[in-house]
CSV table of C-alpha atoms and ligand atoms in Angstrom, one decimal:
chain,number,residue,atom,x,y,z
A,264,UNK,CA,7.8,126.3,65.5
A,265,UNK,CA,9.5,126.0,68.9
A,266,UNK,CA,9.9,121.7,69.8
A,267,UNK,CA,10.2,120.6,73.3
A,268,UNK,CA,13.2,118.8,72.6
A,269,UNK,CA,16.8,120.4,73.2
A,270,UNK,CA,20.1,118.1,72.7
A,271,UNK,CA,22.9,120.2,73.2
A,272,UNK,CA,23.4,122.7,76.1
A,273,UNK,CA,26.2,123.6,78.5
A,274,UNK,CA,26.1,123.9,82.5
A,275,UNK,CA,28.8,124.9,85.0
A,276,UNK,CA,30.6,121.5,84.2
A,277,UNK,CA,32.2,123.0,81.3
A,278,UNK,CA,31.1,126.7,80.0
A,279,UNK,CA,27.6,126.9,80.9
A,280,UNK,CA,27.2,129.3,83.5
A,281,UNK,CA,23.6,127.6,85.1
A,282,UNK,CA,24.7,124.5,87.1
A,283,UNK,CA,23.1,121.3,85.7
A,284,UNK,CA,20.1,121.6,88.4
A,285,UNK,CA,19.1,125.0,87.5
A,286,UNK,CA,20.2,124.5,83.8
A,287,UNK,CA,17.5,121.5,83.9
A,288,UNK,CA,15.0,123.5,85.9
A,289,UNK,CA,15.6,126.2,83.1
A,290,UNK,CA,14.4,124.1,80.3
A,291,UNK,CA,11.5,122.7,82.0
A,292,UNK,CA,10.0,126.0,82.5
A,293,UNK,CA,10.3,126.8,79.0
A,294,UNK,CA,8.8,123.8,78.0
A,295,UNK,CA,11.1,121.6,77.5
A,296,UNK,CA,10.4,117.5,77.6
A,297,UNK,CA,13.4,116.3,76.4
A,298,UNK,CA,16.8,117.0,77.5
A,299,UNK,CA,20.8,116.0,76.6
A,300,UNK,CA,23.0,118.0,78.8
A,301,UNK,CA,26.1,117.8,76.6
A,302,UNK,CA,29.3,119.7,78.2
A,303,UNK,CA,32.6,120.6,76.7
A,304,UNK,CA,34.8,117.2,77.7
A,305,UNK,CA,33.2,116.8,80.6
A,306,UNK,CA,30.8,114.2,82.2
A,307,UNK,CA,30.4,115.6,85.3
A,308,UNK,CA,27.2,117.2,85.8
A,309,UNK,CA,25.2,114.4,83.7
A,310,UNK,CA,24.4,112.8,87.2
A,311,UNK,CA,22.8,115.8,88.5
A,312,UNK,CA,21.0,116.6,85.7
A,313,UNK,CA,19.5,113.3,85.6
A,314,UNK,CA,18.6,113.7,89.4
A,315,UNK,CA,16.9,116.6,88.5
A,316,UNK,CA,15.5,116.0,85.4
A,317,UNK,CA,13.6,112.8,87.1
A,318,UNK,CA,12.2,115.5,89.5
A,319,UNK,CA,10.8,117.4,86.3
A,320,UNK,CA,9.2,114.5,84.5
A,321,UNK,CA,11.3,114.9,81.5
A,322,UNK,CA,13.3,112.7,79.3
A,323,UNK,CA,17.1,112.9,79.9
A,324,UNK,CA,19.7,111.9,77.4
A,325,UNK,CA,23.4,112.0,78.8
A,326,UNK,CA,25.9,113.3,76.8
A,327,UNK,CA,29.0,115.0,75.7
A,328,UNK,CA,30.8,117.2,73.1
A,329,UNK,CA,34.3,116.5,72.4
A,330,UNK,CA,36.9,119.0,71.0
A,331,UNK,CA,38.6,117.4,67.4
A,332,UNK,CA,41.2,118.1,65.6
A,333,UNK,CA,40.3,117.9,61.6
A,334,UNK,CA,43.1,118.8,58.8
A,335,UNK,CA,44.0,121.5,61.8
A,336,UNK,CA,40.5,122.9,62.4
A,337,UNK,CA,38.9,122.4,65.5
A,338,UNK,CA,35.7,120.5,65.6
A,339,UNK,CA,32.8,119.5,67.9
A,340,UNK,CA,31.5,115.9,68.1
A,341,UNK,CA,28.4,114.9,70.3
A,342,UNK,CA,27.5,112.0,71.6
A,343,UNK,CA,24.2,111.0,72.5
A,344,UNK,CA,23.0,108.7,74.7
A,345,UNK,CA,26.2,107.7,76.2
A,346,UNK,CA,27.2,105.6,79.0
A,347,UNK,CA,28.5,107.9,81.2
A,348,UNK,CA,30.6,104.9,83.5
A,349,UNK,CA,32.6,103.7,80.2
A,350,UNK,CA,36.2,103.7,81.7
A,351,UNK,CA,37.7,104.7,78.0
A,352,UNK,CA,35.5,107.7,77.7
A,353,UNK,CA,36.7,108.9,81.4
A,354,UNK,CA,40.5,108.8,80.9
A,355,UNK,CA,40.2,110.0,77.6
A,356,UNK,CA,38.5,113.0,78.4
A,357,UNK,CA,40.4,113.4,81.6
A,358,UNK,CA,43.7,113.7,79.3
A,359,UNK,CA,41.7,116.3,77.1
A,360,UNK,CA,41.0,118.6,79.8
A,361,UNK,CA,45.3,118.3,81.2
A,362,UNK,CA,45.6,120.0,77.9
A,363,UNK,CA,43.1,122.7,78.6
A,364,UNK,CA,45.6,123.7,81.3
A,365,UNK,CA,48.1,124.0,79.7
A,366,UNK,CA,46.7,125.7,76.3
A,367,UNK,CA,44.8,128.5,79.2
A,368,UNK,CA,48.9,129.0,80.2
A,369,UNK,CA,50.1,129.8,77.0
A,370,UNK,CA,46.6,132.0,76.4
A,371,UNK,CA,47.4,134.2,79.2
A,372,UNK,CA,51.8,134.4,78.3
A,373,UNK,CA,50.0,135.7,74.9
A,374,UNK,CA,47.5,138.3,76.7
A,375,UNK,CA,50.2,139.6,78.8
A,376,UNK,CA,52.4,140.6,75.8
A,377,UNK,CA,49.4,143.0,75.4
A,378,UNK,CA,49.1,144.2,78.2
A,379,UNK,CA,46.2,142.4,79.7
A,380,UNK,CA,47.9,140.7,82.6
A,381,UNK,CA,46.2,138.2,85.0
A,382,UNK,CA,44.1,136.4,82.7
A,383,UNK,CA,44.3,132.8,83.7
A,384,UNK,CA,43.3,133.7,87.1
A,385,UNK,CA,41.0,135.6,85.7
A,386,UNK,CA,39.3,133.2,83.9
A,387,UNK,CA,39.8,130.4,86.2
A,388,UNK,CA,37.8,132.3,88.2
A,389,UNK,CA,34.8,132.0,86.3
A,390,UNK,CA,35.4,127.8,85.7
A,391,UNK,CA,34.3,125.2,88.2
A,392,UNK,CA,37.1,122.7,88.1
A,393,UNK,CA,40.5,124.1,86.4
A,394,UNK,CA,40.9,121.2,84.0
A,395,UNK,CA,37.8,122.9,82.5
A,396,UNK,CA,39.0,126.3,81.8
A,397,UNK,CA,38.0,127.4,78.0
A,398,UNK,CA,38.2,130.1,75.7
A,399,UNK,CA,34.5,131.4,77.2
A,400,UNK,CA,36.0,131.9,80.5
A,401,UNK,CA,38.6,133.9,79.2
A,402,UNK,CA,36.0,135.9,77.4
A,403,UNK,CA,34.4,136.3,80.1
A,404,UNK,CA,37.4,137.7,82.4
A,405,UNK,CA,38.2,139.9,79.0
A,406,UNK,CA,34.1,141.9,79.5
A,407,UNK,CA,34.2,141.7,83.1
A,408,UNK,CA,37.2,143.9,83.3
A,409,UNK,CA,36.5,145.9,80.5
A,410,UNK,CA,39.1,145.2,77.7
A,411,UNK,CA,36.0,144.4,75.5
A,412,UNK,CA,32.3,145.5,75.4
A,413,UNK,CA,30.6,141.9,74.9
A,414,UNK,CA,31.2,138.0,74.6
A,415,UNK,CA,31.0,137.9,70.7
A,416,UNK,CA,33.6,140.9,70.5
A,417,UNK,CA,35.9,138.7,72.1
A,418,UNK,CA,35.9,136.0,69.5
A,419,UNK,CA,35.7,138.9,66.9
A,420,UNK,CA,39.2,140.1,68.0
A,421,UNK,CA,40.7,137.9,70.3
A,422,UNK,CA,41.0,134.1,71.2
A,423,UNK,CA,40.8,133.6,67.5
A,424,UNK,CA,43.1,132.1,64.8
A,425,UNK,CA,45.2,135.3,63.7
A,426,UNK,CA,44.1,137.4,66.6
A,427,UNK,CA,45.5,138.2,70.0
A,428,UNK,CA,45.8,135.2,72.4
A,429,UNK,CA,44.7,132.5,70.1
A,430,UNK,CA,47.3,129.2,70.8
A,431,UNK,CA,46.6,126.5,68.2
A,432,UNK,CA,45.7,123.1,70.1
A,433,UNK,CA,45.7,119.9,69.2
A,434,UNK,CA,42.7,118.0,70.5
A,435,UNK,CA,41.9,113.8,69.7
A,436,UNK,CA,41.5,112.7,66.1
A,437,UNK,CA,37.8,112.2,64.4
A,438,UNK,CA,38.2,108.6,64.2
A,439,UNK,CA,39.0,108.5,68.1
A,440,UNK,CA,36.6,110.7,69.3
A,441,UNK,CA,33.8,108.8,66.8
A,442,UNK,CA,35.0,105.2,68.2
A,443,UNK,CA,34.9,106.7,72.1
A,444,UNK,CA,31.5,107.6,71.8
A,445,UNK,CA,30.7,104.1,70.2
A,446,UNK,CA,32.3,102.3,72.6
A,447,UNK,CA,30.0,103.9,75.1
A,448,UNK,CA,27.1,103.1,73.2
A,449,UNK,CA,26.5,106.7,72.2
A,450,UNK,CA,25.5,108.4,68.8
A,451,UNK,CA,27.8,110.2,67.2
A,452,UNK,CA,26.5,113.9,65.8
A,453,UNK,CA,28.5,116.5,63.9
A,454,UNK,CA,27.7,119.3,66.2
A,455,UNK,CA,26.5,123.0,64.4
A,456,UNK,CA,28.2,122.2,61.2
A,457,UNK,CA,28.0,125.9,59.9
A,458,UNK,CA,29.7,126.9,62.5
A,459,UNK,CA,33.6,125.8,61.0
A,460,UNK,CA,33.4,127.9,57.8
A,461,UNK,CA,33.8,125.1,55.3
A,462,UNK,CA,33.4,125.4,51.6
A,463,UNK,CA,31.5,122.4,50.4
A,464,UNK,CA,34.1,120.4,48.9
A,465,UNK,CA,35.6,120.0,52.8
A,466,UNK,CA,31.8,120.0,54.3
A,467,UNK,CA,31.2,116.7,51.7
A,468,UNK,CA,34.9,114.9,52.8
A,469,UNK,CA,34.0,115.7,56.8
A,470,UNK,CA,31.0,114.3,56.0
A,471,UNK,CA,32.2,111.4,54.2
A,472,UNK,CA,35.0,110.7,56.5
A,473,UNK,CA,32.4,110.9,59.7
A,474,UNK,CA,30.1,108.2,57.9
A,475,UNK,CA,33.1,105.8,57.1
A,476,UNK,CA,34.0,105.8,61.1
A,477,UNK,CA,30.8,105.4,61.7
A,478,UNK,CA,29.3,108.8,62.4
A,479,UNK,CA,25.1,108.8,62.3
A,480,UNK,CA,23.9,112.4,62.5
A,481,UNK,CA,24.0,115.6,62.0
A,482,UNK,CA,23.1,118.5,64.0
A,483,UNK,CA,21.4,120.5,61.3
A,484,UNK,CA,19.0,122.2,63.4
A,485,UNK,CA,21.7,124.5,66.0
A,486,UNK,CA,21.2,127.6,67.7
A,487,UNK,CA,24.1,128.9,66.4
A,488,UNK,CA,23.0,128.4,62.9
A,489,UNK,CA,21.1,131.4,60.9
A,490,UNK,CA,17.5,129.5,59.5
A,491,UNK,CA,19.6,129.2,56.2
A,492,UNK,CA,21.9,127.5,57.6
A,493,UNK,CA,19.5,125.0,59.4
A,494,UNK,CA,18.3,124.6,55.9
A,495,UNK,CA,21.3,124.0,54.0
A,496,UNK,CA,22.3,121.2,56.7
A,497,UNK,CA,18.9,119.4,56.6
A,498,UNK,CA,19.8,119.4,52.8
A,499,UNK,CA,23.4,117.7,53.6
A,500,UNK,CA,21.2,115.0,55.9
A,501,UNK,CA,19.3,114.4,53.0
A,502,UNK,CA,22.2,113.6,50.8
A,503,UNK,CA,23.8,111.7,53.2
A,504,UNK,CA,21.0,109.5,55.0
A,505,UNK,CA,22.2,111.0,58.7
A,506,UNK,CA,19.7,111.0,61.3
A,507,UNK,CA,18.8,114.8,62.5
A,508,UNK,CA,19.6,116.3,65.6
A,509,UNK,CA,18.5,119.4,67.0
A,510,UNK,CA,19.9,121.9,70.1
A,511,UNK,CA,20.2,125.2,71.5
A,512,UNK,CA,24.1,125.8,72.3
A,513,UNK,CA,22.5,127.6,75.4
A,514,UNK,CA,25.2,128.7,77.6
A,515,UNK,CA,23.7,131.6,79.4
A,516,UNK,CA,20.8,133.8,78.9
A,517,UNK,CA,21.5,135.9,75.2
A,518,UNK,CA,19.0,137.8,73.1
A,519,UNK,CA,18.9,135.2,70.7
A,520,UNK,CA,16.1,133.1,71.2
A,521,UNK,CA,16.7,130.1,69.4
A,522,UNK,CA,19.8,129.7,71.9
A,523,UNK,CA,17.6,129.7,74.8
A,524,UNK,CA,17.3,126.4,76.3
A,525,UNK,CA,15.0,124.2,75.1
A,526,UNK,CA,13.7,126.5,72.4
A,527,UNK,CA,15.2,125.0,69.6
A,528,UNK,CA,13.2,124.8,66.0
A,529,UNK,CA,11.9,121.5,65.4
A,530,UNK,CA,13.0,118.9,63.2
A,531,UNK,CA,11.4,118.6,59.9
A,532,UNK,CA,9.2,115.9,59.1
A,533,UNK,CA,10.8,114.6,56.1
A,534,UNK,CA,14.0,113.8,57.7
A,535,UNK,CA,14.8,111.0,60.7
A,536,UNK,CA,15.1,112.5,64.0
A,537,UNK,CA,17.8,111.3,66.0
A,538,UNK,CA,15.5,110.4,69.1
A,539,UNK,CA,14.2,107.6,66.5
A,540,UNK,CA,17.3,105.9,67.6
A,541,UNK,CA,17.5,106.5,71.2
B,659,AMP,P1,37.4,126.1,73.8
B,659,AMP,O1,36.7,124.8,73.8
B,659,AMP,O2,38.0,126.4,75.1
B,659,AMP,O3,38.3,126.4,72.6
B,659,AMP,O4,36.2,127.2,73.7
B,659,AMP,C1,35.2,127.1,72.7
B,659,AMP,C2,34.0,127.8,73.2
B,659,AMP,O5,34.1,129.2,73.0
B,659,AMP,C3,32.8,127.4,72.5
B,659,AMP,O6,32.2,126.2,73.0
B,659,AMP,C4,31.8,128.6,72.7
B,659,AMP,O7,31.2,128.4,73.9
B,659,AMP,C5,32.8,129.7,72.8
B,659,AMP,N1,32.8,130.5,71.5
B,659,AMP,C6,33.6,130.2,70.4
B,659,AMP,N2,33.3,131.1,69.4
B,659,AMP,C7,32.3,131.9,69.9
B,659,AMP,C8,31.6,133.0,69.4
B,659,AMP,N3,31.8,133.5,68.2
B,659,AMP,N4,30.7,133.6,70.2
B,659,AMP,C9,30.4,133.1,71.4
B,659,AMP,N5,31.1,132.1,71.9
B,659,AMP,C10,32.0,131.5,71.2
B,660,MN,MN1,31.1,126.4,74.8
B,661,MN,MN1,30.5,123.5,70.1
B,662,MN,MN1,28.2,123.3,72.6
């Protein structure tokens, strides 16, 4: 069953490719009543999206989703609900995006050995602001020019740990992204846990290490989850006492339709929603 609620999405302030107005204009025509725009490291486009959102009659939540370093995997934190003027959370993420820069340098000095030369003006192309540049944009330069057929070949065979063009980065700890997003009054989500490939033993010491910073939810409900998967994480909230949260990943239009805006599956009814504590 579709839910009109959606809180996680991406506009042109980090790798969305729908700026915040039309991102929000998006998910009210599908239905959509409540909306957290939460970009890669990036704040920017919350105002807008509010603005816009106000227009619509919906419910906006501001957020974010910050890149983590965990035992040298990347992770993605949310936070919900966030105040968007804490000082803390700007410099903090205004340091995380210098290192965008640089990692996008030493992305496109590995592309070149290939052959594929250009890329980080390539891909800045595609980014609003440079400090934003990610891994999608450079997927994207890599179809747009032909060296690969779609978006999920890239991350198949490039960009990827032990492929062509993957740098290894390190991003802020758990614990400091976890108190950042407290310190801004937010709620702190593990964002599409499936997504990281962990065998349960690791899922259960994320998990514990999370809740002992003082982590609240889970996104167990993800667009980038298989129904299984939604499953088996409503089954970890369970364990765990998290509160639920539930979002597309909707960065541009894909056949997938759970990753449409605002077309997420609902939250169960045996398990707390996050919005209980918003
Ligand atoms: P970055 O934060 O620059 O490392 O880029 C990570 C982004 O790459 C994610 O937020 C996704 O938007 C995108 N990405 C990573 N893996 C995949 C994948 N398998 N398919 C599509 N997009 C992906
Ligand atoms: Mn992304
Ligand atoms: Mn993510
Ligand atoms: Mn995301």
């Amino acid at each position: 069953m579709d839910t009109p609620i959606d809180l996680h999405c991406h506009s042109t302030a980090s790798d969305g490719i729908l700026d915040p107005k039309d991102l929000v204009k998006r998910a009210f025509s599908n239905g959509c009543t409540t909306l957290a725009l939460t970009d890669h490291d990036c704040i920017d486009g919350l105002v807008e999206a509010n603005n816009t959102a106000i227009q619509y009659g919906m419910k906006f939540i501001s957020g974010i989703e910050i890149s983590v370093t965990w035992n040298s995997k990347t992770l993605h934190i949310v936070g919900l609900d966030i105040d968007e003027t804490n000082n803390d959370m700007i410099n903090v993420l205004s340091n995380l995006r210098k290192g965008r820069i640089e990692r996008a340098i030493q992305i496109s000095d590995e592309l070149s050995k290939v052959g594929i030369e250009g890329a980080f003006e390539g891909a800045s192309k595609y980014c609003k602001n440079i400090d934003m540049i990610s891994r999608t944009h450079f997927a994207r330069f890599l179809v747009e020019n032909d060296y690969v057929n779609n978006i999920e070949n890239v991350f198949e065979h490039y960009l990827v740990e032990g492929k062509v063009g993957y740098v290894p980065h390190n991003w802020i700890s758990l614990k400091e992204a976890i108190n950042l997003i407290i310190e801004a009054n937010g709620i702190p989500i593990i964002a599409h846990p499936a997504r990281y490939k962990l065998d349960d033993d690791k899922l259960n010491s994320l998990i514990k290490e999370f809740i002992k910073y003082g982590g609240l939810a889970i996104e167990s409900i993800s667009g980038r989850h298989t129904i299984e998967e939604n499953q088996k994480f409503i089954e970890f909230a369970k364990k765990y006492n998290l509160y639920v949260s539930a979002g597309s990943d909707f960065h541009q239009p894909s056949s997938d339709p759970y990753r449409e805006v605002g077309k997420t599956l609902s939250i169960p009814s045996d398990v707390e929603s996050v919005l209980a504590i918003i």
